[in-house]
Short mmCIF file of C-alpha atoms in Angstrom, two decimals:
data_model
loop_
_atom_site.label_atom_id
_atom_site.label_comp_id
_atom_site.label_asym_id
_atom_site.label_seq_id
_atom_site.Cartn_x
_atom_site.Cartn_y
_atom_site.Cartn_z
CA UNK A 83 -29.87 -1.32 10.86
CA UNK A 84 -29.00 -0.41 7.09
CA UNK A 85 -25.42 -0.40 5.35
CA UNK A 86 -26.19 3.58 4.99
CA UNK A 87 -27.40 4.38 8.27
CA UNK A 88 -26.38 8.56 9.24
CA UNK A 89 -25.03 8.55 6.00
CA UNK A 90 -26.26 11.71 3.77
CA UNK A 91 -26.72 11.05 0.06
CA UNK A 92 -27.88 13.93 -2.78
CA UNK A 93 -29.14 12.16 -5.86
CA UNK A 94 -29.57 14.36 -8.41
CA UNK A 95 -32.53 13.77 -10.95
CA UNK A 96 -34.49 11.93 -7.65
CA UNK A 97 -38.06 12.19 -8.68
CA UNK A 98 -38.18 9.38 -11.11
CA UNK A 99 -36.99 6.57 -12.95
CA UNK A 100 -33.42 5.51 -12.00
CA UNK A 101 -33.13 8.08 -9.21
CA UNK A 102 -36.37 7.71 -7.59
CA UNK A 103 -35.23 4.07 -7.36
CA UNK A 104 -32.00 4.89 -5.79
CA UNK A 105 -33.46 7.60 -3.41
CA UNK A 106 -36.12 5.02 -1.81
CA UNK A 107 -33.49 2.09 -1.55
CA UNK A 108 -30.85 4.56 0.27
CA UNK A 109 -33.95 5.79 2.79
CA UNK A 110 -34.70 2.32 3.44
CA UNK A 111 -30.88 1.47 4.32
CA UNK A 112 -31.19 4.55 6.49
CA UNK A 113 -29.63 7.37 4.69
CA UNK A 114 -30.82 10.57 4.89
CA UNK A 115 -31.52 11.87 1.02
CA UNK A 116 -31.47 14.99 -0.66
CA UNK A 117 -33.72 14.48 -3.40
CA UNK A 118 -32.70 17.05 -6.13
CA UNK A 119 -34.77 17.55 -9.57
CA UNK A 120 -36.00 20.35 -11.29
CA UNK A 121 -38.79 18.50 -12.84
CA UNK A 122 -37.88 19.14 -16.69
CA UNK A 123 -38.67 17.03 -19.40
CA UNK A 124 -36.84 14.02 -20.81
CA UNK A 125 -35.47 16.81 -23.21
CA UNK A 126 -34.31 19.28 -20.55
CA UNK A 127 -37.56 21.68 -21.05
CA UNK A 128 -39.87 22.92 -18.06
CA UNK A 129 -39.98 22.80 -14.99
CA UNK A 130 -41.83 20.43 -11.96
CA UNK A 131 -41.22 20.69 -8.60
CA UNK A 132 -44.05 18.29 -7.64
CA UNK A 133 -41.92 14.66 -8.38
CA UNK A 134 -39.25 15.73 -6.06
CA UNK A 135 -41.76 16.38 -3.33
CA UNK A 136 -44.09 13.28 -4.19
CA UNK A 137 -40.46 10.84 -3.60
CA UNK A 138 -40.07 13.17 -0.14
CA UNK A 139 -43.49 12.60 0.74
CA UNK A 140 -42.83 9.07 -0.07
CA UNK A 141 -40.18 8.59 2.08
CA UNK A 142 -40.82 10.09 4.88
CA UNK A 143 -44.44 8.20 4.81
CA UNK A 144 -41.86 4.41 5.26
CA UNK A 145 -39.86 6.75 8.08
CA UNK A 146 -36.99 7.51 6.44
CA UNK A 147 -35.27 10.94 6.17
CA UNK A 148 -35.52 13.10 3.31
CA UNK A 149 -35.79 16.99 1.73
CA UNK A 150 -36.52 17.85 -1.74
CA UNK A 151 -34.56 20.09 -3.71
CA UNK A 152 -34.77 21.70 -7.17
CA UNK A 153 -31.05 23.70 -7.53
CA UNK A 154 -29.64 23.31 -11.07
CA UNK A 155 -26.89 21.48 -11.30
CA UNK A 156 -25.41 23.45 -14.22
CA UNK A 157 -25.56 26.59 -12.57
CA UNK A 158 -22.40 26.84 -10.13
CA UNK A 159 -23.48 28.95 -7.41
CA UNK A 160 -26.92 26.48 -7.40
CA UNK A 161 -24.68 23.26 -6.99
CA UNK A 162 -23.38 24.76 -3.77
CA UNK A 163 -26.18 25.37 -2.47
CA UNK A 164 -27.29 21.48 -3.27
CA UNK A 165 -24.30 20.75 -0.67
CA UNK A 166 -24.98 23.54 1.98
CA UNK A 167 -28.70 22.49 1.87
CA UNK A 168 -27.21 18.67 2.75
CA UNK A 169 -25.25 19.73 5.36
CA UNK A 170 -27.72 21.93 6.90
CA UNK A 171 -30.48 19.73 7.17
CA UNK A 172 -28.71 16.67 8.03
CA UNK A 173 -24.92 17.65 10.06
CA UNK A 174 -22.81 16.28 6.87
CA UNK A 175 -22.25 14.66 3.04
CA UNK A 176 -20.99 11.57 2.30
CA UNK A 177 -22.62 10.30 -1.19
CA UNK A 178 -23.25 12.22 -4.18
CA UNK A 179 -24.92 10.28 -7.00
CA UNK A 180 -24.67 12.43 -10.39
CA UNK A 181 -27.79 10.75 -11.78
CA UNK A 182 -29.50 13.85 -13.66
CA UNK A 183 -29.34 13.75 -17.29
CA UNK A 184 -31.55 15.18 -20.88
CA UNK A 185 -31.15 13.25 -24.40
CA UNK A 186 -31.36 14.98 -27.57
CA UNK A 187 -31.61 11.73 -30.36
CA UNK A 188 -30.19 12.81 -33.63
CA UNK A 189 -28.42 11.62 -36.41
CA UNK A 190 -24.93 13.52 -36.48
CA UNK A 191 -25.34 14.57 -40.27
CA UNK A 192 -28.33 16.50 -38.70
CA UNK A 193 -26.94 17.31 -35.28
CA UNK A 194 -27.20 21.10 -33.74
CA UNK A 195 -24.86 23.05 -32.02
CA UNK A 196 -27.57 24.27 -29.99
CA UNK A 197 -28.91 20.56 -28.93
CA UNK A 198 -24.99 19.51 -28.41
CA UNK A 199 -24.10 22.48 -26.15
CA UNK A 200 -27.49 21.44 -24.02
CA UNK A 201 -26.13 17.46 -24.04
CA UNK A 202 -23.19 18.54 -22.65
CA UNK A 203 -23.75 21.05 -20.14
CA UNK A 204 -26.11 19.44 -18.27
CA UNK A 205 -24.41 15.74 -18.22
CA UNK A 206 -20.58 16.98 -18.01
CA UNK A 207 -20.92 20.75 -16.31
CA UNK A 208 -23.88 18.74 -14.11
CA UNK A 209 -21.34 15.88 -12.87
CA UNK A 210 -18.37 18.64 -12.25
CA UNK A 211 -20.72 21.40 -10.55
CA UNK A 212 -22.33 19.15 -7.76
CA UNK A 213 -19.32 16.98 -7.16
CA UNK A 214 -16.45 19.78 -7.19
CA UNK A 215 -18.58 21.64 -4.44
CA UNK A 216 -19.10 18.14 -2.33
CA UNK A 217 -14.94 18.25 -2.89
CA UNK A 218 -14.36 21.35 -1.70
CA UNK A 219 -16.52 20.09 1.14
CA UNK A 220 -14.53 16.64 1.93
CA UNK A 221 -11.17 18.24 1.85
CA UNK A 222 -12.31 21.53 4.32
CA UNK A 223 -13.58 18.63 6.79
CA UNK A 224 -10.16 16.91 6.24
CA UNK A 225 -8.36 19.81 7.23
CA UNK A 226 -9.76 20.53 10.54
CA UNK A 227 -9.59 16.37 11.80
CA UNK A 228 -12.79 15.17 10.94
CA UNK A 229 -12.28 11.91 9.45
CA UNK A 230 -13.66 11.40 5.74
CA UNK A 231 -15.40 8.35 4.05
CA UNK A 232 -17.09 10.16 1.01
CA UNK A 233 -18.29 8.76 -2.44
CA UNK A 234 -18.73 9.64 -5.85
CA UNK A 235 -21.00 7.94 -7.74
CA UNK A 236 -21.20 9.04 -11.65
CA UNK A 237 -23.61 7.98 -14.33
CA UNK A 238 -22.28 7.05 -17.67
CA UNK A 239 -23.99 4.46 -20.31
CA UNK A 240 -23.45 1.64 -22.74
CA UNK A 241 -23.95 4.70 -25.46
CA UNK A 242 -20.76 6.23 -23.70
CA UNK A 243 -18.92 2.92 -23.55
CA UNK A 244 -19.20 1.64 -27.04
CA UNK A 245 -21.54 4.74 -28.98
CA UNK A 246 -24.65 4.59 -29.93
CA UNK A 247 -26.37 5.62 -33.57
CA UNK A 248 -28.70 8.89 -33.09
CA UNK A 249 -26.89 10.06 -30.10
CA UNK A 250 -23.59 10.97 -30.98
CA UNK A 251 -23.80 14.05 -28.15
CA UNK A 252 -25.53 11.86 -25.62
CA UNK A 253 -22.68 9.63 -26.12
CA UNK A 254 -19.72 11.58 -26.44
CA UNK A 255 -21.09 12.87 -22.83
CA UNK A 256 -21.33 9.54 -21.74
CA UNK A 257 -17.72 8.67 -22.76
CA UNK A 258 -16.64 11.83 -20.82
CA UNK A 259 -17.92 11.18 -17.72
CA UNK A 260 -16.21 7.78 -17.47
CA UNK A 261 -12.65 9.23 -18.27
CA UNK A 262 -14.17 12.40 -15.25
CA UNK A 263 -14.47 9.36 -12.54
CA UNK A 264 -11.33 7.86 -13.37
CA UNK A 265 -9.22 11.16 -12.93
CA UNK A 266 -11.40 12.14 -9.85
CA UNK A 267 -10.41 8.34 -8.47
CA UNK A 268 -6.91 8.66 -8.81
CA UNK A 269 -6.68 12.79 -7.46
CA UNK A 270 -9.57 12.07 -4.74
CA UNK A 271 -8.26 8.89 -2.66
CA UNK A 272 -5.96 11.07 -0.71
CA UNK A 273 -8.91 12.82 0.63
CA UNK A 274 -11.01 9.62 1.93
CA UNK A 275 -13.01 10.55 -1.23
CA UNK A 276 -14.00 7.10 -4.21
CA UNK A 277 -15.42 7.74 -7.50
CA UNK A 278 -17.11 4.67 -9.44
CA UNK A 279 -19.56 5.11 -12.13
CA UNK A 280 -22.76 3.53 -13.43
CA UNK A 281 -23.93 2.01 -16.71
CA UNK A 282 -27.23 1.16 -16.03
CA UNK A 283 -29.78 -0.59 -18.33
CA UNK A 284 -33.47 -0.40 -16.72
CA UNK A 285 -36.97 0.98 -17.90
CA UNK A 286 -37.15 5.05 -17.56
CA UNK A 287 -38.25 7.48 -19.67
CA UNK A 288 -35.35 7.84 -22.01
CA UNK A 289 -34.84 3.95 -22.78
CA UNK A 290 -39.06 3.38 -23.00
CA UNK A 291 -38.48 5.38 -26.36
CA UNK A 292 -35.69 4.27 -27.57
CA UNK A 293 -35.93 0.38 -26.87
CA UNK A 294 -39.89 0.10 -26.58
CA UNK A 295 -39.90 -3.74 -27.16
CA UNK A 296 -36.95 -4.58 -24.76
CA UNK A 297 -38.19 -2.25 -21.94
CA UNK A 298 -41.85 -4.04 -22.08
CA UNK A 299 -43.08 -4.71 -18.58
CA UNK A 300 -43.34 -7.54 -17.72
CA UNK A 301 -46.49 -9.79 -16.35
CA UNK A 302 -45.00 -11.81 -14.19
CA UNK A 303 -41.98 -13.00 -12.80
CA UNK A 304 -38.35 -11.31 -12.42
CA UNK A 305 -38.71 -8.34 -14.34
CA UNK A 306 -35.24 -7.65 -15.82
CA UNK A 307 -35.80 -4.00 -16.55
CA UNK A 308 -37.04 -2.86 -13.35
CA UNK A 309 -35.17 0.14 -12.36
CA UNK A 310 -35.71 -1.12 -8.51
CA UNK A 311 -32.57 -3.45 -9.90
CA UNK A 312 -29.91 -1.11 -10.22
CA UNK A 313 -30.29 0.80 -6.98
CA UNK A 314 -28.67 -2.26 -4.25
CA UNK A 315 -25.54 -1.77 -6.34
CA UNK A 316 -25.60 1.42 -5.98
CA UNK A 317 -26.35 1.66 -2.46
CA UNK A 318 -24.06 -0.67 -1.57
CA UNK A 319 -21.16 1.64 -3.61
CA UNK A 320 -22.36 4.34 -1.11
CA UNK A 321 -21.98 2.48 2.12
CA UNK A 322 -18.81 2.30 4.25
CA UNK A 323 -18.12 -1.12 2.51
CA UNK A 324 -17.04 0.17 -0.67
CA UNK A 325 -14.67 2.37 0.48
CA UNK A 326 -11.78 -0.59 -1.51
CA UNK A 327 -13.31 0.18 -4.65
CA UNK A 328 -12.56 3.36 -6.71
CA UNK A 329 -12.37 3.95 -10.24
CA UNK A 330 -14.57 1.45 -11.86
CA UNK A 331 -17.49 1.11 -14.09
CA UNK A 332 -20.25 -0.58 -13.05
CA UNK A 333 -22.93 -1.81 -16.12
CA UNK A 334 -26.19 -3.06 -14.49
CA UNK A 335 -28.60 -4.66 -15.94
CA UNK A 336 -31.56 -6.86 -13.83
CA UNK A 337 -29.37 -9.05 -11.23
CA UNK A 338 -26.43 -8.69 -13.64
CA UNK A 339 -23.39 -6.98 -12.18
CA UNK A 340 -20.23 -6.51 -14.56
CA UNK A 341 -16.82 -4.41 -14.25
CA UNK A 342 -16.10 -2.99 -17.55
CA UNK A 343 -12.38 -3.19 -18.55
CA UNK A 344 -12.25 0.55 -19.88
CA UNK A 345 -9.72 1.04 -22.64
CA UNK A 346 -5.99 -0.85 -22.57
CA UNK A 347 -3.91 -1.74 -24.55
CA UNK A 348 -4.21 -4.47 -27.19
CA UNK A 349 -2.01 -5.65 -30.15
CA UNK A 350 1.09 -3.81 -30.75
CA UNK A 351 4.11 -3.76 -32.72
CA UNK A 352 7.29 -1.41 -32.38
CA UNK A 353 9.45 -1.25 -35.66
CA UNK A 354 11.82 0.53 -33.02
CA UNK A 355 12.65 2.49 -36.24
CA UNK A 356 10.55 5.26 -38.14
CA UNK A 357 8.12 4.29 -40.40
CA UNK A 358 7.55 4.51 -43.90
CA UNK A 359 3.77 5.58 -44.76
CA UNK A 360 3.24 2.64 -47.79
CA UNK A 361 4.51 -0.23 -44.65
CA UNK A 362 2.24 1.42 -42.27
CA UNK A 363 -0.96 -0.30 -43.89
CA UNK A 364 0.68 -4.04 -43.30
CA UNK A 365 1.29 -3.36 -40.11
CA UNK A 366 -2.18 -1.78 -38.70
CA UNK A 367 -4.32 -4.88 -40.88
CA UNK A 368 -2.31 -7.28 -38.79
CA UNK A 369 -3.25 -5.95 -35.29
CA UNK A 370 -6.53 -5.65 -36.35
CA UNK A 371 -6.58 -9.07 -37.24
CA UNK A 372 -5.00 -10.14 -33.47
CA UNK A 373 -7.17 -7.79 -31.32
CA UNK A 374 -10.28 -8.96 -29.37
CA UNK A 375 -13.59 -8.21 -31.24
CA UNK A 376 -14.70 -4.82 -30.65
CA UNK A 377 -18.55 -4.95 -29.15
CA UNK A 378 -21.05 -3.20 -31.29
CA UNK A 379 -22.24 0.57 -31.89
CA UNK A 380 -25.64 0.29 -30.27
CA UNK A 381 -28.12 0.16 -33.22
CA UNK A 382 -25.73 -0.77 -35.61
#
């Protein structure tokens, strides 16, 4: 018996890396998976049907349930049919891990509006496409009686959480989606529905290139950066025995497990009066000399 057994999970960007992972660790806890990538590059160009399949092929070969899909998750009318394809093959949704993603590494002086737009439409308009469609799903099944234990499981990054130099649009992405799950986990309890999200630090194709030496494999013994790693967590967030925990950030890294804080408030100080511009310098040095030390812009 797994912690996910009859529970149906769509991953989104399944076929490798950090979705592959969690695909074959919810099949082996006895979810059934909908394994849904396009197959484009780590920039968001081409197409490749044949991962999705390989990870089906791979699952079903250990006797787990699974069916590939290659919907785009930017494209509305697609996203439903992610869902419908769920529910059709498998009698109902419960999980839906927003794990697809593309990286465009710039500077900002030298930043495009054509290589923003793409950052953001398929990180933000991905995460709101597939999960407002799963939504629509969880509340109809509310309405008629049928009792709802759904989750939400987002993908933000350490590059959304504190910034990162060269990826100001990956990053400003990133920093969206964690404000998205906190909003969806205070609208969506009502509806039986959590939303947690995901900073996760392992080897895949986007972190190989930008932090070569640190993502190394390793020859032997616990390999820290193993994207095999992140997926328990994230299995576990899926189960029925989450269903206490909504609206947190999750970073992951190797058998590291931490709750980010998020923003709140620090150091403050109310004149309870209106200020004068040449006092407000005084005043601002001070708090910044009582708050906590900020953690560093990556690469900085």
């Amino acid at each position: 018996m797994g912690i996910c057994d009859g529970r149906t999970v769509i991953i989104t960007g399944a076929a490798r890396g950090l979705g592959r992972s969690y695909a074959l660790a919810f099949a082996a806890e006895g979810a059934n998976v909908v394994v849904n990538d396009i197959g484009t590059s780590l920039s968001g160009e081409g197409r490749d049907t044949s991962a999705a399949d390989d990870v089906v092929a791979e699952i079903e070969a250990a006797g787990g349930n699974a069916i590939a899909n290659y919907e785009d998750i930017t494209d509305w009318d697609a996203a439903k049919r992610i869902v419908d394809a769920a529910v059709a093959a498998f009698g109902d949704l419960h999980i839906v891990v927003n794990n697809a993603g593309i990286v465009r590494d710039r500077m900002f002086v030298s930043a495009t509006p054509e290589e923003w737009d793409a950052t953001m439409h398929v990180h933000l308009r991905g995460h709101f496409c597939v999960s407002r469609h799963a939504v629509d799903y969880w509340r109809a099944q509310q309405k008629a009686g049928n009792p709802v234990d759904a989750r939400i499981i987002n993908t933000t990054s350490g590059a959304g959480l504190q910034g990162s130099i060269a990826q100001a649009a990956y990053s400003t992405a990133k920093g969206g989606i964690a404000a998205l799950t906190l909003v969806q986990a205070a609208e969506l309890g009502r509806y039986g529905i959590t939303s947690n999200a995901l900073a996760p630090a392992a080897r895949t194709r986007m972190t190989e290139g930008a932090f070569a030496d640190k993502m190394a494999a390793v020859g032997s013994g616990f390999d820290v950066q193993d994207p095999d790693n992140i997926a328990p967590t994230v299995v576990w967030l899926g189960s029925a025995q989450s269903r206490h925990v909504t609206g947190c950030v999750f970073e992951l890294e190797g058998g590291r497990i931490t709750i980010e804080d998020g923003w709140k408030l620090g150091p403050t100080v109310d004149k309870q009066a209106k200020w004068v511009p040449a006092d407000v310098g005084g005043a601002v040095d001070k708090l910044l000399s009582e708050r906590a030390e900020p953690r560093k812009v990556w690469g900085s």
